[in-house]
Amino acid sequence: MEPSESKTPIALVTGGSAGLGIEIVLAMLGAGYDVAIVGRNQDRLQQASERIDIAVQSSGRRVKLVVGDVSDKDSADRMFADLQADWGRLDVLVNCVGLSDRGRVEDLTGARVNELIDANVLSALYCSQAALPMLRASGGVVVNIGSLSSKVGARYLGGYSLAKHALAGLSQQMRLEWREYGVHVALINPGPIQRPDAGVRYTSQGTNLPESARLPAGGAKLSGLPPERVAAAVLMCVQRRYPDLILPRHMRLMVAIGHAAPRIGDWLLLKFTSNRGSKD
Ligand SMILES: NC(=O)c1ccc[n+]([C@@H]2O[C@H](COP(=O)([O-])OP(=O)(O)OC[C@H]3O[C@@H](n4cnc5c(N)ncnc54)[C@H](OP(=O)(O)O)[C@@H]3O)[C@@H](O)[C@H]2O)c1
């Protein structure tokens, strides 16, 4: 591929029309990137762009709204072909699309696992594959948005840990293989993130679960992270080529203990996810 003539760095954020994705878009604009935002729903993208417009006006950067389904390989391929044709380069891909879950393992179906893998893993795989030629040309970065559930398997999270662990494995393999292309791959593993619908998002799921399971992170005793803090961590991974980040920071110790001493890790995790207004 011919190197692009544009000097303005370009980022593409999947799932940039809601939640954490919007904050990542704002952080990338603030850092001087032109940003393409991907979502399936045009109206939702338009609504997000109204909030983002204010940042665009003050930064003078360009924003492109891209309607597409990143869990569909053809759709993902089309998006990146269009980006190549329109903007000619890509420096940062943030795979933020994801889907959480609630439920007991005995109730988890193959169909649900497939949905979760499509949303959390294949979305990142298809976009990263389609973006690779442009990222090789720019020496760019992929940031995958995992979760604490990429690192531990807490109770009642249905197939979420399964899918986010798969994303963690994929991210490390991509980082090691694509190093020789000059492409860096990072994984960010945030705990619960503050959002308006926290605590009511899973009311219809897993009716046989303790009440605490419907809380953010399945009731883990953690305060919600401000989304702009997670977005700043994305930028840090891009700028410093940081490989793997757990937020909040103090959870790194718990994850490390769990890997070194699984019995203690299980005990800590049970303590950490109990007694939030539940009978479990
Ligand atoms: N929320 C938390 O507390 C938390 C904690 C840790 C990690 N995370 C991770 O952070 C990421 C963002 O979570 P969030 O809760 O902020 O997300 P969210 O509010 O549910 O937003 C999801 C975004 O992804 C888009 N999207 C979903 N499926 C898509 C697809 N197949 N193709 C294209 N766009 C798609 C949605 O727009 P459309 O529906 O219009 O497509 C929307 O913009 C996820 O990976 C999640 O696992 C979240």
PDB file of C-alpha atoms in Angstrom, residues 27-181:
ATOM      1  CA  ALA A  27     -10.480  11.637  23.954  1.00  0.00           C
ATOM      2  CA  MET A  28      -9.157  10.852  20.464  1.00  0.00           C
ATOM      3  CA  LEU A  29     -10.512  14.159  19.081  1.00  0.00           C
ATOM      4  CA  GLY A  30      -8.889  15.980  21.999  1.00  0.00           C
ATOM      5  CA  ALA A  31      -5.582  14.297  21.155  1.00  0.00           C
ATOM      6  CA  GLY A  32      -5.727  15.600  17.571  1.00  0.00           C
ATOM      7  CA  TYR A  33      -7.164  12.626  15.695  1.00  0.00           C
ATOM      8  CA  ASP A  34      -9.825  12.665  13.015  1.00  0.00           C
ATOM      9  CA  VAL A  35     -12.273   9.985  14.135  1.00  0.00           C
ATOM     10  CA  ALA A  36     -14.568   7.501  12.379  1.00  0.00           C
ATOM     11  CA  ILE A  37     -17.360   6.237  14.628  1.00  0.00           C
ATOM     12  CA  VAL A  38     -19.036   2.892  13.965  1.00  0.00           C
ATOM     13  CA  GLY A  39     -22.468   1.724  15.119  1.00  0.00           C
ATOM     14  CA  ARG A  40     -25.364  -0.226  13.636  1.00  0.00           C
ATOM     15  CA  ASN A  41     -28.049   2.371  14.224  1.00  0.00           C
ATOM     16  CA  GLN A  42     -27.971   5.592  12.192  1.00  0.00           C
ATOM     17  CA  ASP A  43     -30.210   7.520  14.639  1.00  0.00           C
ATOM     18  CA  ARG A  44     -28.005   6.576  17.574  1.00  0.00           C
ATOM     19  CA  LEU A  45     -24.933   7.697  15.651  1.00  0.00           C
ATOM     20  CA  GLN A  46     -26.640  11.016  14.828  1.00  0.00           C
ATOM     21  CA  GLN A  47     -27.547  11.565  18.493  1.00  0.00           C
ATOM     22  CA  ALA A  48     -23.967  10.828  19.535  1.00  0.00           C
ATOM     23  CA  SER A  49     -22.626  13.164  16.875  1.00  0.00           C
ATOM     24  CA  GLU A  50     -24.645  16.049  18.330  1.00  0.00           C
ATOM     25  CA  ARG A  51     -22.708  15.668  21.581  1.00  0.00           C
ATOM     26  CA  ILE A  52     -19.466  15.117  19.739  1.00  0.00           C
ATOM     27  CA  ASP A  53     -20.018  18.131  17.428  1.00  0.00           C
ATOM     28  CA  ILE A  54     -19.169  20.532  20.235  1.00  0.00           C
ATOM     29  CA  ALA A  55     -15.766  18.887  20.634  1.00  0.00           C
ATOM     30  CA  VAL A  56     -15.301  18.827  16.868  1.00  0.00           C
ATOM     31  CA  GLN A  57     -16.011  22.543  16.570  1.00  0.00           C
ATOM     32  CA  SER A  58     -13.460  23.392  19.244  1.00  0.00           C
ATOM     33  CA  SER A  59     -10.822  20.973  17.943  1.00  0.00           C
ATOM     34  CA  GLY A  60     -11.307  21.528  14.215  1.00  0.00           C
ATOM     35  CA  ARG A  61     -11.079  17.793  13.629  1.00  0.00           C
ATOM     36  CA  ARG A  62     -13.172  15.671  11.241  1.00  0.00           C
ATOM     37  CA  VAL A  63     -15.720  13.058  12.296  1.00  0.00           C
ATOM     38  CA  LYS A  64     -17.165  10.378  10.039  1.00  0.00           C
ATOM     39  CA  LEU A  65     -20.247   8.369  11.015  1.00  0.00           C
ATOM     40  CA  VAL A  66     -20.133   4.789   9.748  1.00  0.00           C
ATOM     41  CA  VAL A  67     -23.205   2.544   9.854  1.00  0.00           C
ATOM     42  CA  GLY A  68     -22.273  -1.120   9.968  1.00  0.00           C
ATOM     43  CA  ASP A  69     -22.280  -4.347  11.916  1.00  0.00           C
ATOM     44  CA  VAL A  70     -18.760  -5.253  13.031  1.00  0.00           C
ATOM     45  CA  SER A  71     -19.793  -8.826  13.904  1.00  0.00           C
ATOM     46  CA  ASP A  72     -20.369  -9.404  10.197  1.00  0.00           C
ATOM     47  CA  LYS A  73     -17.144  -9.936   8.268  1.00  0.00           C
ATOM     48  CA  ASP A  74     -18.404  -8.523   4.958  1.00  0.00           C
ATOM     49  CA  SER A  75     -19.750  -5.441   6.687  1.00  0.00           C
ATOM     50  CA  ALA A  76     -16.446  -4.921   8.541  1.00  0.00           C
ATOM     51  CA  ASP A  77     -14.463  -5.379   5.316  1.00  0.00           C
ATOM     52  CA  ARG A  78     -16.664  -2.791   3.558  1.00  0.00           C
ATOM     53  CA  MET A  79     -16.189  -0.238   6.353  1.00  0.00           C
ATOM     54  CA  PHE A  80     -12.415  -0.372   6.192  1.00  0.00           C
ATOM     55  CA  ALA A  81     -12.382  -0.345   2.376  1.00  0.00           C
ATOM     56  CA  ASP A  82     -14.509   2.844   2.534  1.00  0.00           C
ATOM     57  CA  LEU A  83     -12.206   4.367   5.141  1.00  0.00           C
ATOM     58  CA  GLN A  84      -9.195   3.610   2.951  1.00  0.00           C
ATOM     59  CA  ALA A  85     -10.930   5.216  -0.021  1.00  0.00           C
ATOM     60  CA  ASP A  86     -12.167   8.308   1.885  1.00  0.00           C
ATOM     61  CA  TRP A  87      -9.431   9.097   4.402  1.00  0.00           C
ATOM     62  CA  GLY A  88      -6.579   6.939   3.111  1.00  0.00           C
ATOM     63  CA  ARG A  89      -5.060   5.935   6.417  1.00  0.00           C
ATOM     64  CA  LEU A  90      -5.671   4.542   9.894  1.00  0.00           C
ATOM     65  CA  ASP A  91      -3.463   4.992  12.956  1.00  0.00           C
ATOM     66  CA  VAL A  92      -5.633   3.698  15.793  1.00  0.00           C
ATOM     67  CA  LEU A  93      -8.408   1.120  15.876  1.00  0.00           C
ATOM     68  CA  VAL A  94     -10.384   0.899  19.118  1.00  0.00           C
ATOM     69  CA  ASN A  95     -12.535  -2.229  19.296  1.00  0.00           C
ATOM     70  CA  CYS A  96     -15.060  -1.062  21.868  1.00  0.00           C
ATOM     71  CA  VAL A  97     -18.145  -3.035  20.768  1.00  0.00           C
ATOM     72  CA  GLY A  98     -19.070  -5.569  23.419  1.00  0.00           C
ATOM     73  CA  LEU A  99     -22.010  -7.275  25.067  1.00  0.00           C
ATOM     74  CA  SER A 100     -22.340  -8.231  28.721  1.00  0.00           C
ATOM     75  CA  ASP A 101     -24.485 -10.971  30.209  1.00  0.00           C
ATOM     76  CA  ARG A 102     -26.059 -12.312  33.363  1.00  0.00           C
ATOM     77  CA  GLY A 103     -26.984 -15.899  34.213  1.00  0.00           C
ATOM     78  CA  ARG A 104     -25.882 -19.160  35.762  1.00  0.00           C
ATOM     79  CA  VAL A 105     -23.585 -21.514  33.874  1.00  0.00           C
ATOM     80  CA  GLU A 106     -26.192 -24.314  33.894  1.00  0.00           C
ATOM     81  CA  ASP A 107     -28.556 -22.043  31.925  1.00  0.00           C
ATOM     82  CA  LEU A 108     -25.994 -20.842  29.357  1.00  0.00           C
ATOM     83  CA  THR A 109     -26.931 -21.963  25.839  1.00  0.00           C
ATOM     84  CA  GLY A 110     -24.744 -22.418  22.780  1.00  0.00           C
ATOM     85  CA  ALA A 111     -26.825 -19.794  20.971  1.00  0.00           C
ATOM     86  CA  ARG A 112     -26.103 -17.218  23.680  1.00  0.00           C
ATOM     87  CA  VAL A 113     -22.398 -18.097  23.682  1.00  0.00           C
ATOM     88  CA  ASN A 114     -22.352 -17.524  19.924  1.00  0.00           C
ATOM     89  CA  GLU A 115     -23.980 -14.078  20.351  1.00  0.00           C
ATOM     90  CA  LEU A 116     -21.440 -13.108  22.996  1.00  0.00           C
ATOM     91  CA  ILE A 117     -18.502 -14.347  20.939  1.00  0.00           C
ATOM     92  CA  ASP A 118     -19.820 -12.480  17.880  1.00  0.00           C
ATOM     93  CA  ALA A 119     -20.116  -9.223  19.836  1.00  0.00           C
ATOM     94  CA  ASN A 120     -16.990  -9.407  22.000  1.00  0.00           C
ATOM     95  CA  VAL A 121     -14.487 -11.423  19.960  1.00  0.00           C
ATOM     96  CA  LEU A 122     -15.327 -11.743  16.267  1.00  0.00           C
ATOM     97  CA  SER A 123     -16.113  -8.016  16.107  1.00  0.00           C
ATOM     98  CA  ALA A 124     -12.528  -7.269  17.208  1.00  0.00           C
ATOM     99  CA  LEU A 125     -11.055  -9.999  15.010  1.00  0.00           C
ATOM    100  CA  TYR A 126     -12.846  -8.914  11.805  1.00  0.00           C
ATOM    101  CA  CYS A 127     -12.091  -5.212  12.309  1.00  0.00           C
ATOM    102  CA  SER A 128      -8.449  -5.830  13.183  1.00  0.00           C
ATOM    103  CA  GLN A 129      -7.964  -8.088  10.155  1.00  0.00           C
ATOM    104  CA  ALA A 130      -9.603  -5.563   7.827  1.00  0.00           C
ATOM    105  CA  ALA A 131      -7.612  -2.683   9.364  1.00  0.00           C
ATOM    106  CA  LEU A 132      -4.242  -4.452   9.282  1.00  0.00           C
ATOM    107  CA  PRO A 133      -2.979  -3.176   5.887  1.00  0.00           C
ATOM    108  CA  MET A 134      -3.602   0.459   6.917  1.00  0.00           C
ATOM    109  CA  LEU A 135      -2.183  -0.133  10.412  1.00  0.00           C
ATOM    110  CA  ARG A 136       0.953  -1.699   8.923  1.00  0.00           C
ATOM    111  CA  ALA A 137       1.395   1.355   6.723  1.00  0.00           C
ATOM    112  CA  SER A 138       1.050   3.746   9.681  1.00  0.00           C
ATOM    113  CA  GLY A 139       2.767   1.599  12.349  1.00  0.00           C
ATOM    114  CA  GLY A 140      -0.534   1.889  14.190  1.00  0.00           C
ATOM    115  CA  VAL A 141      -2.222   0.586  17.297  1.00  0.00           C
ATOM    116  CA  VAL A 142      -5.210  -1.627  18.070  1.00  0.00           C
ATOM    117  CA  VAL A 143      -6.856  -1.192  21.474  1.00  0.00           C
ATOM    118  CA  ASN A 144      -9.307  -3.916  22.448  1.00  0.00           C
ATOM    119  CA  ILE A 145     -11.752  -3.142  25.255  1.00  0.00           C
ATOM    120  CA  GLY A 146     -11.893  -6.136  27.565  1.00  0.00           C
ATOM    121  CA  SER A 147     -13.138  -6.145  31.133  1.00  0.00           C
ATOM    122  CA  LEU A 148     -12.130  -7.421  34.543  1.00  0.00           C
ATOM    123  CA  SER A 149     -14.025 -10.432  33.175  1.00  0.00           C
ATOM    124  CA  SER A 150     -11.114 -10.907  30.754  1.00  0.00           C
ATOM    125  CA  LYS A 151      -9.009 -11.710  33.811  1.00  0.00           C
ATOM    126  CA  VAL A 152     -11.322 -13.414  36.322  1.00  0.00           C
ATOM    127  CA  GLY A 153     -14.455 -15.564  36.094  1.00  0.00           C
ATOM    128  CA  ALA A 154     -16.844 -14.070  38.651  1.00  0.00           C
ATOM    129  CA  ARG A 155     -20.229 -15.656  39.408  1.00  0.00           C
ATOM    130  CA  TYR A 156     -23.477 -15.148  37.473  1.00  0.00           C
ATOM    131  CA  LEU A 157     -22.037 -13.339  34.473  1.00  0.00           C
ATOM    132  CA  GLY A 158     -23.506 -15.835  31.999  1.00  0.00           C
ATOM    133  CA  GLY A 159     -21.134 -16.148  29.032  1.00  0.00           C
ATOM    134  CA  TYR A 160     -19.424 -12.771  29.486  1.00  0.00           C
ATOM    135  CA  SER A 161     -16.202 -14.064  31.113  1.00  0.00           C
ATOM    136  CA  LEU A 162     -15.956 -16.805  28.518  1.00  0.00           C
ATOM    137  CA  ALA A 163     -16.121 -14.261  25.698  1.00  0.00           C
ATOM    138  CA  LYS A 164     -13.865 -11.636  27.314  1.00  0.00           C
ATOM    139  CA  HIS A 165     -11.236 -14.285  28.204  1.00  0.00           C
ATOM    140  CA  ALA A 166     -11.243 -15.276  24.531  1.00  0.00           C
ATOM    141  CA  LEU A 167     -10.686 -11.613  23.627  1.00  0.00           C
ATOM    142  CA  ALA A 168      -7.729 -11.493  26.050  1.00  0.00           C
ATOM    143  CA  GLY A 169      -6.124 -14.524  24.396  1.00  0.00           C
ATOM    144  CA  LEU A 170      -6.728 -13.101  20.940  1.00  0.00           C
ATOM    145  CA  SER A 171      -5.272  -9.729  21.957  1.00  0.00           C
ATOM    146  CA  GLN A 172      -2.016 -11.203  23.259  1.00  0.00           C
ATOM    147  CA  GLN A 173      -1.595 -13.419  20.202  1.00  0.00           C
ATOM    148  CA  MET A 174      -2.231 -10.450  17.903  1.00  0.00           C
ATOM    149  CA  ARG A 175       0.295  -8.336  19.848  1.00  0.00           C
ATOM    150  CA  LEU A 176       3.011 -10.975  19.549  1.00  0.00           C
ATOM    151  CA  GLU A 177       2.378 -11.788  15.876  1.00  0.00           C
ATOM    152  CA  TRP A 178       1.888  -8.192  14.664  1.00  0.00           C
ATOM    153  CA  ARG A 179       4.908  -6.827  16.467  1.00  0.00           C
ATOM    154  CA  GLU A 180       6.990  -7.662  13.427  1.00  0.00           C
ATOM    155  CA  TYR A 181       4.658  -5.490  11.315  1.00  0.00           C
TER     156      TYR A 181
END
